[in-house]
PDB file of C-alpha atoms and ligand atoms in Angstrom:
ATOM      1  CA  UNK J   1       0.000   0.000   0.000  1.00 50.00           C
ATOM      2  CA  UNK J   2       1.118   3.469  -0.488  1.00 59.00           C
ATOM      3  CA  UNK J   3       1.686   5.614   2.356  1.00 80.00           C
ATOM      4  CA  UNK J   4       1.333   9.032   0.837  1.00 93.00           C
ATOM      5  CA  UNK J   5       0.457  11.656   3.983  1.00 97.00           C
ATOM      6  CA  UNK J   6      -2.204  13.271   2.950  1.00 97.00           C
ATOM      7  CA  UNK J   7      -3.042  16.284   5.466  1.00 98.00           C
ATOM      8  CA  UNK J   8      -6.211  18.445   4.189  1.00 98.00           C
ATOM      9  CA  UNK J   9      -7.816  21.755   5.574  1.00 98.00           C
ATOM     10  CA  UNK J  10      -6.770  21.210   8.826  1.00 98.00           C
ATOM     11  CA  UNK J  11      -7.944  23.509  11.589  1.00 98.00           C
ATOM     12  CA  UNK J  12      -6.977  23.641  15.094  1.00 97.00           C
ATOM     13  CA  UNK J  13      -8.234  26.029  17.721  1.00 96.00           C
ATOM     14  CA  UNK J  14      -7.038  25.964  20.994  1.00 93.00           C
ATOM     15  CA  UNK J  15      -9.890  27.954  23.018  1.00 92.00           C
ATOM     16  CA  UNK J  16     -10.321  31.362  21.158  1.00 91.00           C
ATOM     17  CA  UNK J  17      -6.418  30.515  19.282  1.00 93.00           C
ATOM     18  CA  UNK J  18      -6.323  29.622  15.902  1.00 94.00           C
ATOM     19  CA  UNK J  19      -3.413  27.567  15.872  1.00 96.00           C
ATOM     20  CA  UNK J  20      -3.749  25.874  12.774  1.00 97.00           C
ATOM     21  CA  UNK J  21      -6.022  27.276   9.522  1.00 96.00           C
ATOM     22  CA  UNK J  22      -6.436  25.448   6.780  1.00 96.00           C
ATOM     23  CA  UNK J  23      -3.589  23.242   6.279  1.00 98.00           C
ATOM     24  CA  UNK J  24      -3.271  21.166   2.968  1.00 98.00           C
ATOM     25  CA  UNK J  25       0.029  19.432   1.494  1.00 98.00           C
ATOM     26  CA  UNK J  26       1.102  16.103   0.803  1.00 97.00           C
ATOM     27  CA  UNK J  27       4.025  13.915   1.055  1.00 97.00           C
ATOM     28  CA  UNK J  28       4.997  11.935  -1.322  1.00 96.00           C
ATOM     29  CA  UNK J  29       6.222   8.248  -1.667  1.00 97.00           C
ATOM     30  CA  UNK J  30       9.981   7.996  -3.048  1.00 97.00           C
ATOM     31  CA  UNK J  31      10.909  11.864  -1.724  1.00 97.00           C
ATOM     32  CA  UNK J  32      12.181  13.622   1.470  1.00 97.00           C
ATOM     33  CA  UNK J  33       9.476  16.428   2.479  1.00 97.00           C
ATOM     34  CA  UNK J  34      10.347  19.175   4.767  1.00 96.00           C
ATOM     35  CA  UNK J  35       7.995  20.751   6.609  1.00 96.00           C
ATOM     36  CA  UNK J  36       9.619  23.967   7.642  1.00 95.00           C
ATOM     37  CA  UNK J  37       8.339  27.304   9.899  1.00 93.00           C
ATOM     38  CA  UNK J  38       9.649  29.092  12.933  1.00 90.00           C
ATOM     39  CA  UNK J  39       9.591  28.510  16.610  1.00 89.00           C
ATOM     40  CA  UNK J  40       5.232  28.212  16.997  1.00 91.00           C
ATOM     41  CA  UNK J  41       4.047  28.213  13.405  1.00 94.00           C
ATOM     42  CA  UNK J  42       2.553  25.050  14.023  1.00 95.00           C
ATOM     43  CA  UNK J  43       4.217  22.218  12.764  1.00 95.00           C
ATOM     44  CA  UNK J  44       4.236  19.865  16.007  1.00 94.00           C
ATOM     45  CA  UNK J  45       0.250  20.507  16.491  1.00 96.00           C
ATOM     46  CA  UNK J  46      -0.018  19.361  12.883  1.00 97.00           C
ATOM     47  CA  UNK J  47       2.260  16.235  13.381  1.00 97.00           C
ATOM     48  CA  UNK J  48       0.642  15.090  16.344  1.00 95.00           C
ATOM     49  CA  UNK J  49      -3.128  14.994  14.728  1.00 97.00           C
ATOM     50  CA  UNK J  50      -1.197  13.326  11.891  1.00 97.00           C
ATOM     51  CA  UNK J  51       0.054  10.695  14.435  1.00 95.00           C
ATOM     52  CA  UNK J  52      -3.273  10.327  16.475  1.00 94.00           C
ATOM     53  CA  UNK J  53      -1.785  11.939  20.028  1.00 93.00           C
ATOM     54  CA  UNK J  54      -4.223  15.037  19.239  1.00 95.00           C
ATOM     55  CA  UNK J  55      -7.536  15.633  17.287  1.00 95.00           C
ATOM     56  CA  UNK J  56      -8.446  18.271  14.699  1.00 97.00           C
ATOM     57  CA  UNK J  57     -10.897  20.714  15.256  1.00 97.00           C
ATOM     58  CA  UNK J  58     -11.854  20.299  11.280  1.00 97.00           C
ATOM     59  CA  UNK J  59     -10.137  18.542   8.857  1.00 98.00           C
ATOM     60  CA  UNK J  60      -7.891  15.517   8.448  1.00 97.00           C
ATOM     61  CA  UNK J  61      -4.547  14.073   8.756  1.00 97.00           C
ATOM     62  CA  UNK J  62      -4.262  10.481   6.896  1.00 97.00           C
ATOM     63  CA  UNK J  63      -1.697   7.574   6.396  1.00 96.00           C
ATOM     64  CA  UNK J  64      -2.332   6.051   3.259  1.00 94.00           C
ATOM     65  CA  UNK J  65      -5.881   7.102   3.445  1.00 94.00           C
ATOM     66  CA  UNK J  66      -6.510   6.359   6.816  1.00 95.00           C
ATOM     67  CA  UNK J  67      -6.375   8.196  10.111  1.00 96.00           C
ATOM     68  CA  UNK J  68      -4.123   7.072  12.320  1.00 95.00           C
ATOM     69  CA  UNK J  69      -6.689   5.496  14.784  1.00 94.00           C
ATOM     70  CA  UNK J  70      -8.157   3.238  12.095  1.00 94.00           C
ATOM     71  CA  UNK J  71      -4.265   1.796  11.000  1.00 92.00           C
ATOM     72  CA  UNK J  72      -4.240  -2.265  11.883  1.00 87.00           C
ATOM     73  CA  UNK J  73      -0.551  -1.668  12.863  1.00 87.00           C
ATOM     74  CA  UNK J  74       0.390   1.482  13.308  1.00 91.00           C
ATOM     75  CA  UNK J  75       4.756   0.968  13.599  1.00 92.00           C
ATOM     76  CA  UNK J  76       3.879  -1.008  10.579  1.00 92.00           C
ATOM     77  CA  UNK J  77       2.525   2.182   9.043  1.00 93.00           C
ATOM     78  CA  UNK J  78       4.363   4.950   9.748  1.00 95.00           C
ATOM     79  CA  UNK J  79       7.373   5.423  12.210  1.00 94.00           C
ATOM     80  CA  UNK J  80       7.541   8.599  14.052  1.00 93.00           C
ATOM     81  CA  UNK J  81       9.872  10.587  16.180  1.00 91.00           C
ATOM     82  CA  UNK J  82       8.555  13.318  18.285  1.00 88.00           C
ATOM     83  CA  UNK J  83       9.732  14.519  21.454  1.00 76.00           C
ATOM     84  CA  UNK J  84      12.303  12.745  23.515  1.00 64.00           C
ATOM     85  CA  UNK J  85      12.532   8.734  23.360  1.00 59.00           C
ATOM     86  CA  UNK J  86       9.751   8.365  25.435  1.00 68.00           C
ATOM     87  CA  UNK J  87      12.597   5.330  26.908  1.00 73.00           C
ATOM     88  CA  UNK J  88      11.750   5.200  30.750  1.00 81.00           C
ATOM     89  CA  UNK J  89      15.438   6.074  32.390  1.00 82.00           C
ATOM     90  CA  UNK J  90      16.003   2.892  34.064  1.00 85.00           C
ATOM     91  CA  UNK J  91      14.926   1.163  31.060  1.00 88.00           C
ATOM     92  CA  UNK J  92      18.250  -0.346  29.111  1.00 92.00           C
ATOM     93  CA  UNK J  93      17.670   0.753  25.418  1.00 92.00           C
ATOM     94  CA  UNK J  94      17.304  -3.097  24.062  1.00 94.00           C
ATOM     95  CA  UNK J  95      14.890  -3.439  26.572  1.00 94.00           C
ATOM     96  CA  UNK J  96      12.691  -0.304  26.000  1.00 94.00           C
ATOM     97  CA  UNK J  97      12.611  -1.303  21.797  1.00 95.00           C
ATOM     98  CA  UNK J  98      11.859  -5.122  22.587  1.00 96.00           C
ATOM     99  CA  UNK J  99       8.374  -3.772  24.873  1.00 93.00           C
ATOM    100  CA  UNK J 100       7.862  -1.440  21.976  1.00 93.00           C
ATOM    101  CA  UNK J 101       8.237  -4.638  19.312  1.00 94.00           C
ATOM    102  CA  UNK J 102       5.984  -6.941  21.652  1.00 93.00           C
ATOM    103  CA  UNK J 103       3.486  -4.616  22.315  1.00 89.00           C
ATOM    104  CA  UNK J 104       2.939  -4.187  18.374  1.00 90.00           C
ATOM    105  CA  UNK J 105       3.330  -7.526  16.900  1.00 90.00           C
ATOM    106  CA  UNK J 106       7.122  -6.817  15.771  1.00 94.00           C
ATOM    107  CA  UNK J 107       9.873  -9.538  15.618  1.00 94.00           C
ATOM    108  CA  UNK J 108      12.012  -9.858  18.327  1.00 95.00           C
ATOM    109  CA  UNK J 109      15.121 -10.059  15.773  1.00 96.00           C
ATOM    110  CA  UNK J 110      14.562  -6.387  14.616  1.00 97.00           C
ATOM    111  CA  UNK J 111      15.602  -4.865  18.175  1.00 97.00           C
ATOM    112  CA  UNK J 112      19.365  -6.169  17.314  1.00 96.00           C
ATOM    113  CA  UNK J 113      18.698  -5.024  13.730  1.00 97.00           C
ATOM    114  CA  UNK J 114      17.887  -1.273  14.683  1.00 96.00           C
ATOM    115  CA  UNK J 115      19.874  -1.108  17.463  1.00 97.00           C
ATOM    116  CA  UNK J 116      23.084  -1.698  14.387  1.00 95.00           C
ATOM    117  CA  UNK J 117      21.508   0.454  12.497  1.00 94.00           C
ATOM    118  CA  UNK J 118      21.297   3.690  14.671  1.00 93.00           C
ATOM    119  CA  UNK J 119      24.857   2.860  15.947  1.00 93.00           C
ATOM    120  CA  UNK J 120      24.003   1.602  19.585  1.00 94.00           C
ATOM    121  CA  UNK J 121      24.759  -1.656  19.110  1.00 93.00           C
ATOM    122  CA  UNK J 122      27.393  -1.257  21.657  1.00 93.00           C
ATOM    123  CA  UNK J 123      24.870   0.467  24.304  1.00 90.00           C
ATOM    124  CA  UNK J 124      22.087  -2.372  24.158  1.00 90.00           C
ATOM    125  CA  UNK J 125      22.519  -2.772  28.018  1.00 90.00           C
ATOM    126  CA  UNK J 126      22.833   0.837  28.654  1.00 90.00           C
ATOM    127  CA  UNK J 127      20.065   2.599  30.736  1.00 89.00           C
ATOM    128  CA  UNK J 128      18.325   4.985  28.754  1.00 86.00           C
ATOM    129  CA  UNK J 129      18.629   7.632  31.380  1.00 88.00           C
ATOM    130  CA  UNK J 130      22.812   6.870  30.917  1.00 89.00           C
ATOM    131  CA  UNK J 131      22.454   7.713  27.009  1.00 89.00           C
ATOM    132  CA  UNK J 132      23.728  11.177  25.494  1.00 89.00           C
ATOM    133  CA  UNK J 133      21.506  13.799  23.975  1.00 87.00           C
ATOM    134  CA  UNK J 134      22.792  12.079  20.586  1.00 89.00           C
ATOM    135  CA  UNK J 135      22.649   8.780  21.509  1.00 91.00           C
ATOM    136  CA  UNK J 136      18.372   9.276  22.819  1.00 90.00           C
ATOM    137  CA  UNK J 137      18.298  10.977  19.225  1.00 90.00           C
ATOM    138  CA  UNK J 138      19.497   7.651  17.959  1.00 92.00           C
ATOM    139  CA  UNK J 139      17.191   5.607  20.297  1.00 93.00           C
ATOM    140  CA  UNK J 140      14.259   7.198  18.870  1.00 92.00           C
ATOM    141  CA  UNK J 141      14.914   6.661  15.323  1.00 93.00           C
ATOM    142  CA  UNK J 142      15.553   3.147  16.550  1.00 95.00           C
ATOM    143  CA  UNK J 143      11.896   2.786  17.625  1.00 94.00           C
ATOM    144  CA  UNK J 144      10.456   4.396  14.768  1.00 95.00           C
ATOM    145  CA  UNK J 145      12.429   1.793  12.344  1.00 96.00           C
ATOM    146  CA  UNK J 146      11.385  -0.973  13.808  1.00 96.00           C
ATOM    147  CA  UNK J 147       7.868  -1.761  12.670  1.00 95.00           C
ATOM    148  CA  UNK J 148      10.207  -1.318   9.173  1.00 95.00           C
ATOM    149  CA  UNK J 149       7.638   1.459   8.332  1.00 95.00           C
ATOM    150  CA  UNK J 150       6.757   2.844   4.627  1.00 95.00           C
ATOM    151  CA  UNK J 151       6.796   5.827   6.273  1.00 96.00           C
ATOM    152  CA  UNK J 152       8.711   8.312   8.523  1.00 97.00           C
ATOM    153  CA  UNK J 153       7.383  11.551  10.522  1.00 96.00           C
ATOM    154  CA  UNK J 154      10.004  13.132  12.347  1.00 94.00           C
ATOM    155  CA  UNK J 155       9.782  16.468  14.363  1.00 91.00           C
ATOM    156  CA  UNK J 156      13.418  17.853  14.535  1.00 88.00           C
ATOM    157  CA  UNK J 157      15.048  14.542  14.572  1.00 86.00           C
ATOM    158  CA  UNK J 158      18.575  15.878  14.515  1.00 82.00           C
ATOM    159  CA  UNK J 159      17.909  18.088  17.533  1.00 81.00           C
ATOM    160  CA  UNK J 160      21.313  16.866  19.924  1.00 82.00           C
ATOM    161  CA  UNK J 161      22.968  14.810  17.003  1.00 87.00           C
ATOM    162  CA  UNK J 162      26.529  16.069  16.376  1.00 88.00           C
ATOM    163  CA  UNK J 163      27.585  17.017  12.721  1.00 88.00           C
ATOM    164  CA  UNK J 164      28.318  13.185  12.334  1.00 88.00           C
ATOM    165  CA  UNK J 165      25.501  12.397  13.512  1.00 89.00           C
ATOM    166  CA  UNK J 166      23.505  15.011  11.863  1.00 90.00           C
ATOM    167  CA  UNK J 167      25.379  13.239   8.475  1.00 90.00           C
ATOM    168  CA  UNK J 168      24.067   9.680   9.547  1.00 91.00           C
ATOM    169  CA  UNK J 169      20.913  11.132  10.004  1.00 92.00           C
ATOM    170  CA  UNK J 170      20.782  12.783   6.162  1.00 93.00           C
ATOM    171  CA  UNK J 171      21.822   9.545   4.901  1.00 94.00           C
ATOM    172  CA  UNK J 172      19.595   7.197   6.111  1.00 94.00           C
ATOM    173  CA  UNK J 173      16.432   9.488   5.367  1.00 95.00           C
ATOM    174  CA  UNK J 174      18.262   9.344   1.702  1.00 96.00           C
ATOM    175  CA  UNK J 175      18.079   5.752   1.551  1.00 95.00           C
ATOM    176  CA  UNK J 176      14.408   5.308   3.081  1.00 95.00           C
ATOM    177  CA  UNK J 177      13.342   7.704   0.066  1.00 97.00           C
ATOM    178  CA  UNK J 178      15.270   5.825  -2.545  1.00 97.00           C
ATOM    179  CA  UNK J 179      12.983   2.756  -1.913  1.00 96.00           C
ATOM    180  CA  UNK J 180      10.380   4.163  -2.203  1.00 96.00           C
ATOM    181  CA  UNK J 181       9.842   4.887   1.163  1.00 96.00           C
ATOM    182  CA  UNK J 182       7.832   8.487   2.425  1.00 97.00           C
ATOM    183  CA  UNK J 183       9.430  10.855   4.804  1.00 97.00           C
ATOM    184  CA  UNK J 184       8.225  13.877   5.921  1.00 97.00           C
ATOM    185  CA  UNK J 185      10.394  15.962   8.734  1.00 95.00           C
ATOM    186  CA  UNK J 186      10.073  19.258  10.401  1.00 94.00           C
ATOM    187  CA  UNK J 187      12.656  21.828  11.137  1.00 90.00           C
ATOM    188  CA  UNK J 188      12.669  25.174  12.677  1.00 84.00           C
ATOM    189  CA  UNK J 189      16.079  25.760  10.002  1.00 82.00           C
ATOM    190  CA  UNK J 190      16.457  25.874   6.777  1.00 86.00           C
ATOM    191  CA  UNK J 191      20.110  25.552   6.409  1.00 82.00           C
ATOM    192  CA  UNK J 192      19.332  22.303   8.053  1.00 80.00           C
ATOM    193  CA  UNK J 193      17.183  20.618   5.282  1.00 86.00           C
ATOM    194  CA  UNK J 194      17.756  22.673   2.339  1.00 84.00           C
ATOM    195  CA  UNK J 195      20.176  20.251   0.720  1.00 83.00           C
ATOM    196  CA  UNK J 196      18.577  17.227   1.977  1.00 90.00           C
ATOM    197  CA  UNK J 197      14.839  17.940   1.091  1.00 94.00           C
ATOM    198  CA  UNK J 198      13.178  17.401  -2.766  1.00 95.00           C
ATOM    199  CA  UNK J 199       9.747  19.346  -1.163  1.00 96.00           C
ATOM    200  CA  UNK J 200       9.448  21.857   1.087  1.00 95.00           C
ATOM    201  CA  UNK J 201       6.124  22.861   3.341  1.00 96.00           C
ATOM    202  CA  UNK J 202       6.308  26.285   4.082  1.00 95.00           C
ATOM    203  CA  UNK J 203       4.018  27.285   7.412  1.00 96.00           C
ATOM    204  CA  UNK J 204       4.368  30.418   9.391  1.00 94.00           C
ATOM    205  CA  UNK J 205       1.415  31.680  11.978  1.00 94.00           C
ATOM    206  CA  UNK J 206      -0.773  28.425  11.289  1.00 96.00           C
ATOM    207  CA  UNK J 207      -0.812  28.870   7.635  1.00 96.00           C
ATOM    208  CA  UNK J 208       0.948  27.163   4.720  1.00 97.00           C
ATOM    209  CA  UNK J 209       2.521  29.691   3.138  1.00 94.00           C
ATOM    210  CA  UNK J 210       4.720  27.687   0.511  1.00 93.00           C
ATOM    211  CA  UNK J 211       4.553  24.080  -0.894  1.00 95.00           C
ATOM    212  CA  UNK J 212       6.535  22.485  -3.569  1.00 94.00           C
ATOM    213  CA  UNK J 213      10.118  21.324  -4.907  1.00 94.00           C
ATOM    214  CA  UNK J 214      12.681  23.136  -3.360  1.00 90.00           C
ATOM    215  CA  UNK J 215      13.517  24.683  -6.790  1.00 87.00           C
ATOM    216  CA  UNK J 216      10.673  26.291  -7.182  1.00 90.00           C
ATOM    217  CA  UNK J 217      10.259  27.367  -4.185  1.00 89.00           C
ATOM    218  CA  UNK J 218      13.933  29.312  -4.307  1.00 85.00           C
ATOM    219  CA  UNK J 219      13.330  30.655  -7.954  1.00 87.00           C
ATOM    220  CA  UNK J 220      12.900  33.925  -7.524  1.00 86.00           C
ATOM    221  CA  UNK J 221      16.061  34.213  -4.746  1.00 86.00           C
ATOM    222  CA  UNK J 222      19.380  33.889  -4.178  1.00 87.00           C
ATOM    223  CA  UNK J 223      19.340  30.778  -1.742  1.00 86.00           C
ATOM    224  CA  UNK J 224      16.468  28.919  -0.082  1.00 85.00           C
ATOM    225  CA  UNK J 225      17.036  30.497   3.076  1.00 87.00           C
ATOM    226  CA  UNK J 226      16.081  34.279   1.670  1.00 88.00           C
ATOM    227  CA  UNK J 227      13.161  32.196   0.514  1.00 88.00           C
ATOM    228  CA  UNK J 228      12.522  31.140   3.413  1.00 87.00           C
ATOM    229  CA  UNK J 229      12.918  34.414   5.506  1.00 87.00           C
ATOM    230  CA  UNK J 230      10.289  36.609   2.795  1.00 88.00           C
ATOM    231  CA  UNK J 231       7.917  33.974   3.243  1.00 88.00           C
ATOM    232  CA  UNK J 232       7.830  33.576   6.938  1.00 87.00           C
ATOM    233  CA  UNK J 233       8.634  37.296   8.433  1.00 82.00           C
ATOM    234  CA  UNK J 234       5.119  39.117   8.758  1.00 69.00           C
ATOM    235  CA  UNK J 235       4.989  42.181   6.551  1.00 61.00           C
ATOM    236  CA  UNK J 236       7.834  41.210   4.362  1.00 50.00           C
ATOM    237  CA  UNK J 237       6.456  41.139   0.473  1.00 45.00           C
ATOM    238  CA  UNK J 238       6.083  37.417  -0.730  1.00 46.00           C
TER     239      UNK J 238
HETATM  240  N1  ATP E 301      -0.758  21.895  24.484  1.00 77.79           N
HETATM  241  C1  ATP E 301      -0.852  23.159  24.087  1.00 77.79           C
HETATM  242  N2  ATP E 301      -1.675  24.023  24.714  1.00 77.79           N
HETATM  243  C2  ATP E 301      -1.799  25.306  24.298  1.00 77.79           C
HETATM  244  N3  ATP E 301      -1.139  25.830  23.255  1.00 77.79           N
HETATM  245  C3  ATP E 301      -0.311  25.024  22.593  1.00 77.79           C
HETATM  246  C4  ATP E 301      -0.115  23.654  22.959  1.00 77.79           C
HETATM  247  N4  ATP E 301       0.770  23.105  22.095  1.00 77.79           N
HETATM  248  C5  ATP E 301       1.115  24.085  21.234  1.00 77.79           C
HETATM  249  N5  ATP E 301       0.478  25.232  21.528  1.00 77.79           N
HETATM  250  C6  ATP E 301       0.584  26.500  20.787  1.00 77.79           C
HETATM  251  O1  ATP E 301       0.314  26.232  19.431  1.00 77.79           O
HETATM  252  C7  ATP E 301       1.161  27.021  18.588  1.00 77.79           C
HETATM  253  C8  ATP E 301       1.889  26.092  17.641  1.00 77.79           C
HETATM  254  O2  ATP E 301       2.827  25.310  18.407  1.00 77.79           O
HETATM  255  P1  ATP E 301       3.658  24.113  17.770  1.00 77.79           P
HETATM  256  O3  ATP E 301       4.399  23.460  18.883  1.00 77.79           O
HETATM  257  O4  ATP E 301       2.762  23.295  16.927  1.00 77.79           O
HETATM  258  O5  ATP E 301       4.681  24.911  16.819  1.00 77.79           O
HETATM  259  P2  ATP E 301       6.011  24.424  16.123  1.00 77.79           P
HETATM  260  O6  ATP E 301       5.963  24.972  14.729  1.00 77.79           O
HETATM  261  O7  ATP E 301       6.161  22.961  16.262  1.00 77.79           O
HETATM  262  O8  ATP E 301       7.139  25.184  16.948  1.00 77.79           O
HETATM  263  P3  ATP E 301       8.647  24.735  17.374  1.00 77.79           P
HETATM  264  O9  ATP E 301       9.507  24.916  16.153  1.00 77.79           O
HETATM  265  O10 ATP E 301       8.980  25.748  18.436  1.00 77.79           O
HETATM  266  O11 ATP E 301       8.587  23.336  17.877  1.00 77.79           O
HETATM  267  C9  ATP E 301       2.091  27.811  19.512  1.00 77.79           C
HETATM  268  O12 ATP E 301       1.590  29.110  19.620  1.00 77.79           O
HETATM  269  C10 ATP E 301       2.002  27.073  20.825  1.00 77.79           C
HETATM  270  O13 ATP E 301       2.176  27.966  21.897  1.00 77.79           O
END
C-alpha cells in the first residue's frame, strides 16, 4: 500500500487561538518532504493529529488514506519521532525497543537489527537515562524503524545529534526515500534541510505559506534560506 500523507484543511483552535487554519500538502512516496516554519508556526500541532496523540478541530490528517486510529498496525505504518525517546530512564535501550516490538506484533530479531543500524549496538545494556543527547536521538529513530515502516514523521530529529551524527541522520532518510519509502520531517532551520529535502512545506502563523520542490520554491532568490525568511517574516512582500 502506499503511504502518501495526505493532510487536508486542517484547523486547530485551541480555546479562542487559531493555531492551525487550513492546512493542505502532501508527502509523497519515493521523496524527502520538509515541513519547515519558525519557533510556533505550528508544525508539532499538525504532526501530532497526523500521528493520532491530538484531534483536529476540522479537517484531516491520513496515512495512506486512513487516520491514524483506524491503521491495523500502526509501527507497521508509519514510524515517528517526536519529542524525547519516550525510553523510561532505568529502562536499558534493548529493553525499551523489545516492549515497543511486543506490544505491536514486531519480531524480536529487529531490536538487534535497529539497534546496528542507529549505531548503539554497543549500548544495548545501557540505561536509557545513561544515554547522550545524541545517543536518545538515535534511540528514537531506533523505535520508529522498527515496525520497518513505509513511512517516517520526524519532528526535529537531529535536535542533539553532532555534525556526524547530523550526516548519519541525512543519509539514512536518503536511503528510506530511494525505496520508495515516504518521509516527511520538520525543522525550525532551513540551512538544516535545504540540501537534503526534494519538497518543502512552508508554514508560518498556522498557515501554509509555501509548498513544492525546493527549486521552485527558491526561484525567484538567491538561496532557499532568503526564501525562506520573505515567506515567513510578517509584513515582508512574498
Ligand atoms: N498543548 C498546548 N496548549 C496550548 N497551546 C499550545 C499547545 N501546544 C502548542 N500550543 C501553541 O500552538 C502554537 C503552535 O505550536 P507548535 O508546537 O505546533 O509549533 P512548532 O511549529 O512545532 O514550533 P517549534 O519549532 O517551536 O517546535 C504555539 O503558539 C504554541 O504555543
Amino acid at each position: 500500500m502506499v503511504r502518501m500523507l495526505t493532510i487536508d484543511a486542517l484547523v486547530k483552535r485551541r480555546g479562542a487561538r487559531v493555531v492551525l487554519s487550513e492546512v493542505s500538502f502532501q508527502a509523497t512516496p519515493g521523496r524527502i518532504t520538509a515541513f519547515l516554519g519558525p519557533n510556533g508556526a505550528g508544525k508539532s500541532s499538525t504532526l501530532r493529529i497526523l500521528l493520532g496523540l491530538d484531534r483536529a478541530t476540522s479537517g484531516t490528517a491520513l496515512v495512506g488514506g486512513r487516520p491514524y486510529h483506524e491503521l491495523r498496525h500502526p509501527l507497521r505504518a508509519v514510524g515517528s519521532v517526536l519529542d524525547g525517546s519516550g525510553a523510561h530512564r532505568s529502562r536499558r535501550a534493548a529493553h525499551h525497543l523489545a516492549w515497543i516490538a511486543r506490544s505491536n506484533g514486531i519480531a524480536q530479531r529487529r531490536v538487534d537489527e535497529v539497534l546496528d543500524q542507529v549505531g548503539l549496538a554497543d549500548s544495548r545494556k545501557t540505561k536509557a537515562g545513561r544515554l547522550s543527547l545524541g545517543m536518545g536521538c538515535r534511540l528514537s529513530l531506533a523505535a520508529a524503524l522498527l515496525g520497518e515502516p513505509e513511512a517516517l514523521v520526524l519532528d526535529e530529529p537531529s535536535n542533539g545529534l553532532d555534525p556526524d551524527g547530523i550526516r548519519w541522520l541525512r543519509d539514512l532518510l536518503r536511503d528510506h526515500a530511494a525505496a520508495g519509502g515516504t518521509v516527511l520531517l520538520s525543522s525550525h532551520q532551513i540551512g538544516e534541510v535545504a540540501q537534503l529535502a526534494d519538497d518543502l512545506v512552508v508554514l508560518a502563523g498556522g498557515r501554509v505559506v509555501a509548498s513544492g520542490p525546493c527549486a521552485e520554491i527558491g526561484a525567484g532568490h538567491q538561496t532557499l534560506e532568503d526564501a525562506f525568511f520573505v515567506l515567513t517574516q510578517p509584513g515582508e512582500q512574498r
